[in-house]
CSV table of N, CA and C in Angstrom, one decimal:
chain,number,residue,atom,x,y,z
A,1296,MET,N,0.5,-1.3,0.1
A,1296,MET,CA,0.4,0.3,-0.2
A,1296,MET,C,1.1,1.2,0.5
A,1297,ILE,N,0.8,2.3,-0.6
A,1297,ILE,CA,1.6,3.1,-0.7
A,1297,ILE,C,0.5,4.3,0.5
A,1298,ALA,N,1.5,5.0,1.0
A,1298,ALA,CA,0.6,6.0,1.9
A,1298,ALA,C,0.4,7.7,1.1
A,1299,LEU,N,-0.3,8.2,1.4
A,1299,LEU,CA,-1.1,9.4,1.8
A,1299,LEU,C,0.0,10.4,1.2
A,1300,PRO,N,0.2,11.2,1.1
A,1300,PRO,CA,1.1,12.3,1.2
A,1300,PRO,C,0.7,12.9,1.7
A,1301,LEU,N,1.4,14.1,2.1
A,1301,LEU,CA,1.9,14.8,3.7
A,1301,LEU,C,0.8,16.1,3.2
A,1302,TRP,N,0.0,17.2,4.7
A,1302,TRP,CA,0.3,18.2,3.4
A,1302,TRP,C,-0.1,19.4,4.0
A,1303,VAL,N,0.4,20.0,4.3
A,1303,VAL,CA,1.4,21.2,4.6
A,1303,VAL,C,0.7,22.2,4.6
A,1304,ASN,N,0.2,23.6,5.8
A,1304,ASN,CA,-0.1,24.7,5.2
A,1304,ASN,C,1.4,25.4,5.0
A,1305,SER,N,0.6,27.1,5.0
A,1305,SER,CA,1.6,27.4,3.9
A,1305,SER,C,3.6,27.6,5.3
A,1306,LYS,N,3.4,27.2,5.9
A,1306,LYS,CA,4.4,27.3,8.0
A,1306,LYS,C,5.3,26.2,7.2
A,1307,GLY,N,4.4,25.2,6.5
A,1307,GLY,CA,5.1,24.4,6.7
A,1307,GLY,C,4.4,22.8,7.4
A,1308,LYS,N,4.3,23.9,8.4
A,1308,LYS,CA,3.8,22.2,9.0
A,1308,LYS,C,2.0,21.5,9.3
A,1309,ARG,N,2.5,20.2,9.5
A,1309,ARG,CA,0.8,19.1,8.7
A,1309,ARG,C,0.1,19.7,10.2
A,1310,TYR,N,-1.9,19.2,9.1
A,1310,TYR,CA,-2.7,20.0,9.9
A,1310,TYR,C,-3.9,19.7,10.1
A,1311,VAL,N,-3.6,18.8,9.0
A,1311,VAL,CA,-4.4,17.7,9.2
A,1311,VAL,C,-4.0,15.8,8.9
A,1312,ASN,N,-5.4,14.9,9.5
A,1312,ASN,CA,-4.5,14.0,9.4
A,1312,ASN,C,-5.5,13.3,8.2
A,1313,GLU,N,-4.1,13.4,7.4
A,1313,GLU,CA,-3.7,12.6,5.7
A,1313,GLU,C,-6.0,12.0,5.3
A,1314,GLU,N,-6.0,11.1,6.4
A,1314,GLU,CA,-7.1,10.0,6.0
A,1314,GLU,C,-8.5,11.2,5.7
A,1315,VAL,N,-8.1,11.8,6.3
A,1315,VAL,CA,-9.9,13.1,6.1
A,1315,VAL,C,-9.5,13.2,4.3
A,1316,ALA,N,-9.4,12.6,3.7
A,1316,ALA,CA,-9.7,12.3,2.1
A,1316,ALA,C,-10.6,11.1,1.7
A,1317,LEU,N,-10.5,10.2,2.7
A,1317,LEU,CA,-11.1,8.9,2.9
A,1317,LEU,C,-12.3,9.6,2.6
A,1318,ALA,N,-13.1,11.0,2.9
A,1318,ALA,CA,-14.3,11.1,3.3
A,1318,ALA,C,-14.3,12.4,2.6
A,1319,LEU,N,-14.8,13.0,1.1
A,1319,LEU,CA,-14.0,14.2,0.7
A,1319,LEU,C,-14.7,15.3,1.1
A,1320,MET,N,-16.5,14.7,1.0
A,1320,MET,CA,-17.4,15.2,2.7
A,1320,MET,C,-16.7,16.3,3.7
A,1321,ASN,N,-15.6,15.6,4.9
A,1321,ASN,CA,-14.9,17.0,4.9
A,1321,ASN,C,-13.8,17.6,4.1
A,1322,MET,N,-13.7,17.4,2.9
A,1322,MET,CA,-11.9,18.4,3.1
A,1322,MET,C,-13.1,19.5,2.9
A,1323,GLY,N,-14.2,20.2,3.1
A,1323,GLY,CA,-14.6,21.8,2.2
A,1323,GLY,C,-14.0,22.6,4.3
A,1324,THR,N,-14.7,21.4,4.6
A,1324,THR,CA,-14.8,21.6,6.3
A,1324,THR,C,-12.3,21.9,6.4
A,1325,VAL,N,-12.7,21.3,6.5
A,1325,VAL,CA,-10.6,21.3,6.8
A,1325,VAL,C,-9.9,22.5,5.7
A,1326,TYR,N,-10.2,22.1,4.8
A,1326,TYR,CA,-9.3,24.0,3.9
A,1326,TYR,C,-10.5,25.3,4.7
A,1327,CYS,N,-11.2,26.1,5.2
A,1327,CYS,CA,-12.3,26.1,5.5
A,1327,CYS,C,-11.5,26.6,6.3
A,1328,GLN,N,-10.5,25.8,7.6
A,1328,GLN,CA,-9.5,25.5,9.2
A,1328,GLN,C,-8.2,27.3,8.8
A,1329,LEU,N,-8.4,26.6,7.1
A,1329,LEU,CA,-6.6,27.7,7.3
A,1329,LEU,C,-6.8,28.5,6.7
A,1330,ARG,N,-6.4,29.1,7.7
A,1330,ARG,CA,-5.8,30.5,7.2
A,1330,ARG,C,-5.9,32.0,6.2
A,1331,ASP,N,-5.0,30.9,5.5
A,1331,ASP,CA,-4.1,31.4,4.1
A,1331,ASP,C,-5.1,31.4,3.9
A,1332,GLY,N,-5.8,29.8,3.5
A,1332,GLY,CA,-6.3,29.2,2.8
A,1332,GLY,C,-4.8,28.6,1.7
A,1333,ILE,N,-4.9,28.2,2.3
A,1333,ILE,CA,-3.0,27.5,1.2
A,1333,ILE,C,-2.5,26.2,2.0
A,1334,SER,N,-2.9,24.8,0.9
A,1334,SER,CA,-2.9,24.5,1.5
A,1334,SER,C,-1.3,23.8,0.0
A,1335,TRP,N,-0.1,22.9,0.9
A,1335,TRP,CA,1.0,22.5,0.1
A,1335,TRP,C,0.8,20.3,0.1
A,1336,THR,N,0.5,19.8,-1.6
A,1336,THR,CA,0.7,18.8,-1.2
A,1336,THR,C,2.1,17.7,-1.1
A,1337,VAL,N,2.8,17.4,-0.2
A,1337,VAL,CA,3.8,16.2,-0.7
A,1337,VAL,C,4.4,15.2,-0.7
A,1338,PHE,N,4.8,14.6,-1.7
A,1338,PHE,CA,4.9,13.4,-2.0
A,1338,PHE,C,6.6,13.5,-2.4
A,1339,ASP,N,6.1,11.4,-1.8
A,1339,ASP,CA,7.5,11.3,-3.1
A,1339,ASP,C,8.2,10.6,-4.0
A,1340,GLU,N,8.7,10.4,-4.8
A,1340,GLU,CA,9.2,9.5,-5.8
A,1340,GLU,C,8.2,7.7,-6.3
A,1341,ASP,N,8.0,7.9,-5.1
A,1341,ASP,CA,7.3,6.1,-5.2
A,1341,ASP,C,5.9,6.3,-5.4
A,1342,PHE,N,5.1,8.1,-5.0
A,1342,PHE,CA,4.0,7.7,-4.1
A,1342,PHE,C,3.5,8.2,-6.1
A,1343,LEU,N,4.3,9.3,-6.8
A,1343,LEU,CA,4.7,10.1,-8.1
A,1343,LEU,C,4.5,7.7,-8.8
A,1344,GLU,N,4.8,7.9,-8.6
A,1344,GLU,CA,5.4,6.4,-9.8
A,1344,GLU,C,4.4,5.3,-9.5
A,1345,ASN,N,3.4,5.5,-8.5
A,1345,ASN,CA,2.7,4.6,-8.2
A,1345,ASN,C,1.1,5.1,-9.4
A,1346,LEU,N,1.4,6.6,-8.8
A,1346,LEU,CA,0.1,7.6,-9.5
A,1346,LEU,C,0.3,7.5,-11.0
A,1347,GLU,N,1.3,7.0,-11.8
A,1347,GLU,CA,1.2,6.2,-13.0
A,1347,GLU,C,1.4,5.0,-13.7
A,1348,THR,N,1.8,4.0,-13.0
A,1348,THR,CA,1.1,2.9,-13.0
A,1348,THR,C,-0.5,2.8,-12.1
A,1349,ARG,N,-0.8,2.9,-12.0
A,1349,ARG,CA,-1.4,2.3,-10.8
A,1349,ARG,C,-2.5,3.2,-10.7
A,1350,GLY,N,-3.0,4.3,-10.5
A,1350,GLY,CA,-3.3,5.5,-10.2
A,1350,GLY,C,-3.7,5.1,-8.8
A,1351,SER,N,-5.2,5.7,-8.1
A,1351,SER,CA,-5.4,6.3,-7.4
A,1351,SER,C,-6.6,5.7,-6.6
A,1352,ALA,N,-7.0,5.2,-5.2
A,1352,ALA,CA,-7.2,4.5,-4.6
A,1352,ALA,C,-8.6,5.0,-4.6
A,1353,LEU,N,-8.3,6.5,-4.1
A,1353,LEU,CA,-9.6,7.4,-4.2
A,1353,LEU,C,-9.7,8.0,-5.4
A,1354,ALA,N,-11.1,8.7,-5.6
A,1354,ALA,CA,-11.1,9.2,-7.2
A,1354,ALA,C,-11.9,11.4,-6.5
A,1355,MET,N,-11.3,11.6,-7.0
A,1355,MET,CA,-11.8,13.8,-6.6
A,1355,MET,C,-11.8,13.9,-8.4
A,1356,GLY,N,-13.0,13.8,-7.9
A,1356,GLY,CA,-13.3,15.1,-9.6
A,1356,GLY,C,-12.7,13.8,-10.3
A,1357,GLU,N,-12.2,15.3,-12.3
A,1357,GLU,CA,-11.8,15.0,-13.5
A,1357,GLU,C,-10.4,14.1,-12.9
A,1358,PHE,N,-9.6,14.7,-12.1
A,1358,PHE,CA,-8.9,14.5,-11.7
A,1358,PHE,C,-7.7,13.5,-11.6
A,1359,LEU,N,-8.3,12.5,-10.1
A,1359,LEU,CA,-8.1,11.1,-10.2
A,1359,LEU,C,-9.2,10.2,-9.5
A,1360,GLN,N,-9.1,9.5,-10.7
A,1360,GLN,CA,-10.1,8.9,-10.8
A,1360,GLN,C,-10.2,6.6,-11.0
A,1361,ILE,N,-10.7,6.4,-9.7
A,1361,ILE,CA,-10.0,5.3,-9.2
A,1361,ILE,C,-9.1,4.7,-10.1
A,1362,ASN,N,-8.0,3.9,-10.0
A,1362,ASN,CA,-7.4,3.0,-10.4
A,1362,ASN,C,-7.0,3.0,-11.6
A,1363,LYS,N,-6.8,4.9,-12.3
A,1363,LYS,CA,-6.8,4.8,-13.7
A,1363,LYS,C,-5.3,5.9,-13.9
A,1364,PRO,N,-4.7,5.2,-14.2
A,1364,PRO,CA,-2.6,5.8,-14.3
A,1364,PRO,C,-3.2,7.4,-14.2
A,1365,VAL,N,-2.5,8.4,-14.0
A,1365,VAL,CA,-2.7,9.1,-13.7
A,1365,VAL,C,-1.4,9.9,-15.0
A,1366,LEU,N,-1.5,9.8,-16.3
A,1366,LEU,CA,-0.1,9.6,-16.4
A,1366,LEU,C,0.5,11.5,-17.4
A,1367,ASN,N,-0.9,12.5,-17.1
A,1367,ASN,CA,-0.3,13.8,-17.1
A,1367,ASN,C,0.1,14.4,-15.8
A,1368,ALA,N,0.6,14.2,-14.9
A,1368,ALA,CA,0.4,14.7,-13.2
A,1368,ALA,C,2.4,15.3,-13.5
A,1369,ARG,N,2.9,13.9,-13.7
A,1369,ARG,CA,5.2,13.9,-13.9
A,1369,ARG,C,5.0,15.9,-15.1
A,1370,PRO,N,4.4,15.0,-16.7
A,1370,PRO,CA,5.1,16.3,-17.1
A,1370,PRO,C,4.0,18.5,-16.6
A,1371,GLU,N,3.2,17.8,-16.3
A,1371,GLU,CA,2.8,19.4,-15.9
A,1371,GLU,C,3.2,20.0,-14.7
A,1372,ILE,N,4.1,18.3,-13.4
A,1372,ILE,CA,5.2,18.9,-12.3
A,1372,ILE,C,6.3,19.5,-12.6
A,1373,ASP,N,6.7,19.3,-14.3
A,1373,ASP,CA,8.3,19.4,-14.3
A,1373,ASP,C,7.8,20.8,-15.4
A,1374,GLU,N,6.6,20.8,-16.1
A,1374,GLU,CA,6.4,22.3,-17.1
A,1374,GLU,C,6.5,23.2,-16.7
A,1375,ASN,N,5.6,23.0,-15.2
A,1375,ASN,CA,5.1,24.4,-14.6
A,1375,ASN,C,6.6,24.4,-13.5
A,1376,PHE,N,7.5,23.9,-13.0
A,1376,PHE,CA,8.6,23.8,-12.3
A,1376,PHE,C,10.0,24.6,-13.3
A,1377,ALA,N,10.0,24.1,-14.9
A,1377,ALA,CA,10.8,24.5,-15.6
A,1377,ALA,C,10.6,26.1,-15.7
A,1378,GLN,N,9.5,26.8,-15.4
A,1378,GLN,CA,8.7,28.0,-15.7
A,1378,GLN,C,8.6,29.0,-15.1
A,1379,GLY,N,9.5,27.5,-13.8
A,1379,GLY,CA,9.7,29.3,-12.6
A,1379,GLY,C,8.2,28.7,-11.5
A,1380,ASP,N,7.3,27.9,-11.6
A,1380,ASP,CA,6.2,28.7,-10.8
A,1380,ASP,C,6.6,28.8,-9.1
A,1381,PRO,N,6.4,29.5,-8.6
A,1381,PRO,CA,6.3,29.5,-7.7
A,1381,PRO,C,5.4,27.7,-6.6
A,1382,THR,N,4.0,27.6,-7.0
A,1382,THR,CA,3.0,27.3,-6.0
A,1382,THR,C,3.6,25.4,-7.0
A,1383,VAL,N,5.4,25.4,-7.5
A,1383,VAL,CA,6.1,24.0,-6.9
A,1383,VAL,C,7.9,24.4,-6.7
A,1384,ALA,N,8.3,23.1,-6.0
A,1384,ALA,CA,9.0,22.9,-5.7
A,1384,ALA,C,9.9,21.2,-6.0
A,1385,LYS,N,10.7,21.6,-5.7
A,1385,LYS,CA,10.4,20.0,-6.0
A,1385,LYS,C,12.2,19.7,-5.1
A,1386,ALA,N,12.9,18.3,-4.5
A,1386,ALA,CA,13.9,18.2,-3.2
A,1386,ALA,C,14.8,17.2,-3.5
A,1387,CYS,N,15.3,17.4,-2.3
A,1387,CYS,CA,15.8,15.4,-2.3
A,1387,CYS,C,15.7,14.9,-0.6
A,1388,THR,N,15.3,16.3,-0.5
A,1388,THR,CA,14.6,16.2,1.6
A,1388,THR,C,14.3,17.6,1.8
A,1389,ILE,N,13.3,16.9,3.1
A,1389,ILE,CA,12.3,18.1,3.3
A,1389,ILE,C,12.6,19.6,3.6
A,1390,ASP,N,14.1,19.2,3.8
A,1390,ASP,CA,14.1,20.7,4.2
A,1390,ASP,C,14.5,22.3,3.5
A,1391,VAL,N,15.3,21.3,1.9
A,1391,VAL,CA,15.5,22.6,1.3
A,1391,VAL,C,14.6,22.9,0.3
A,1392,PRO,N,13.1,23.5,0.3
A,1392,PRO,CA,12.2,24.3,-0.2
A,1392,PRO,C,11.7,25.2,0.9
A,1393,GLY,N,12.6,24.5,2.2
A,1393,GLY,CA,11.6,25.4,3.1
A,1393,GLY,C,12.3,26.6,3.6
A,1394,GLY,N,14.0,26.7,2.6
A,1394,GLY,CA,13.9,28.8,3.0
A,1394,GLY,C,13.0,29.6,1.3
A,1395,THR,N,13.4,28.6,0.8
A,1395,THR,CA,12.6,29.1,-0.4
A,1395,THR,C,11.7,29.6,-1.0
A,1396,ASN,N,10.1,28.5,0.4
A,1396,ASN,CA,8.7,28.8,-0.4
A,1396,ASN,C,8.4,29.6,0.9
A,1397,GLY,N,8.9,30.1,1.8
A,1397,GLY,CA,8.7,30.9,2.5
A,1397,GLY,C,8.5,29.8,4.1
A,1398,PHE,N,8.7,28.7,3.6
A,1398,PHE,CA,8.6,27.8,4.9
A,1398,PHE,C,8.7,27.3,6.9
A,1399,ALA,N,8.8,28.2,7.9
A,1399,ALA,CA,9.6,27.3,8.4
A,1399,ALA,C,10.4,27.1,8.0
A,1400,HIS,N,11.9,26.5,9.2
A,1400,HIS,CA,12.7,26.0,8.3
A,1400,HIS,C,12.0,24.7,8.7
A,1401,THR,N,12.5,23.0,8.2
A,1401,THR,CA,13.0,21.9,9.4
A,1401,THR,C,13.7,21.3,8.6
A,1402,SER,N,14.2,19.9,10.0
A,1402,SER,CA,16.0,19.9,9.9
A,1402,SER,C,15.8,18.4,9.8
A,1403,GLY,N,14.4,17.4,9.5
A,1403,GLY,CA,14.9,16.4,9.2
A,1403,GLY,C,14.0,15.8,7.7
A,1404,ARG,N,15.3,15.3,7.9
A,1404,ARG,CA,15.1,14.9,6.1
A,1404,ARG,C,15.3,13.2,6.3
A,1405,ILE,N,14.9,13.3,4.7
A,1405,ILE,CA,13.8,11.2,4.6
A,1405,ILE,C,14.9,11.4,3.1
A,1406,ALA,N,15.5,10.4,4.2
A,1406,ALA,CA,16.3,8.6,4.2
A,1406,ALA,C,15.9,8.2,3.5
A,1407,GLY,N,15.7,8.4,2.0
A,1407,GLY,CA,16.5,7.0,1.0
A,1407,GLY,C,15.0,7.6,-0.1
A,1408,ARG,N,14.7,8.7,-0.4
A,1408,ARG,CA,13.7,8.9,-1.4
A,1408,ARG,C,14.7,9.1,-2.4
A,1409,LYS,N,14.1,8.6,-4.1
A,1409,LYS,CA,14.5,9.9,-4.5
A,1409,LYS,C,14.8,11.0,-4.7
A,1410,ALA,N,12.9,11.2,-4.4
A,1410,ALA,CA,12.8,13.0,-4.9
A,1410,ALA,C,12.4,13.3,-4.3
A,1411,ILE,N,11.5,14.5,-3.5
A,1411,ILE,CA,10.3,15.4,-2.8
A,1411,ILE,C,9.7,15.9,-3.6
A,1412,GLU,N,8.1,15.3,-3.9
A,1412,GLU,CA,7.5,17.2,-5.2
A,1412,GLU,C,6.6,18.0,-4.2
A,1413,ILE,N,6.5,19.5,-4.7
A,1413,ILE,CA,5.7,19.7,-2.8
A,1413,ILE,C,5.6,20.9,-5.0
A,1414,ILE,N,4.1,20.1,-4.1
A,1414,ILE,CA,2.8,21.3,-5.2
A,1414,ILE,C,1.9,22.1,-4.4
A,1415,GLN,N,1.7,23.0,-4.6
A,1415,GLN,CA,0.5,23.7,-4.2
A,1415,GLN,C,-0.5,23.2,-4.4
A,1416,GLU,N,-1.7,22.9,-4.6
A,1416,GLU,CA,-3.4,23.1,-4.2
A,1416,GLU,C,-4.5,23.7,-4.0
């Protein structure tokens, strides 16, 4: 089983148990509690590869359909990153984007990961 991505607020702090996505009717309430309405999704290479090959166990509108591979996620991330989109960042450790995206400094590192992708949702 692939873990759910990590959701953090604009200060880089986890603000919710990500399993709330299993009951989508609760998502609106969760987002309304964010002061600035900004949520970042943090995931690793394994998560992205799973989306591309197996798809998602959850459906979220047109973007995520159950067990349907998401083939456009990586190209969109790469294109937006290459264009300097401030809502997309990449790092090999979680503390690299901390200084570049206004997150509070995080000293923890994620060992053994190929990459961390952070996209604003």
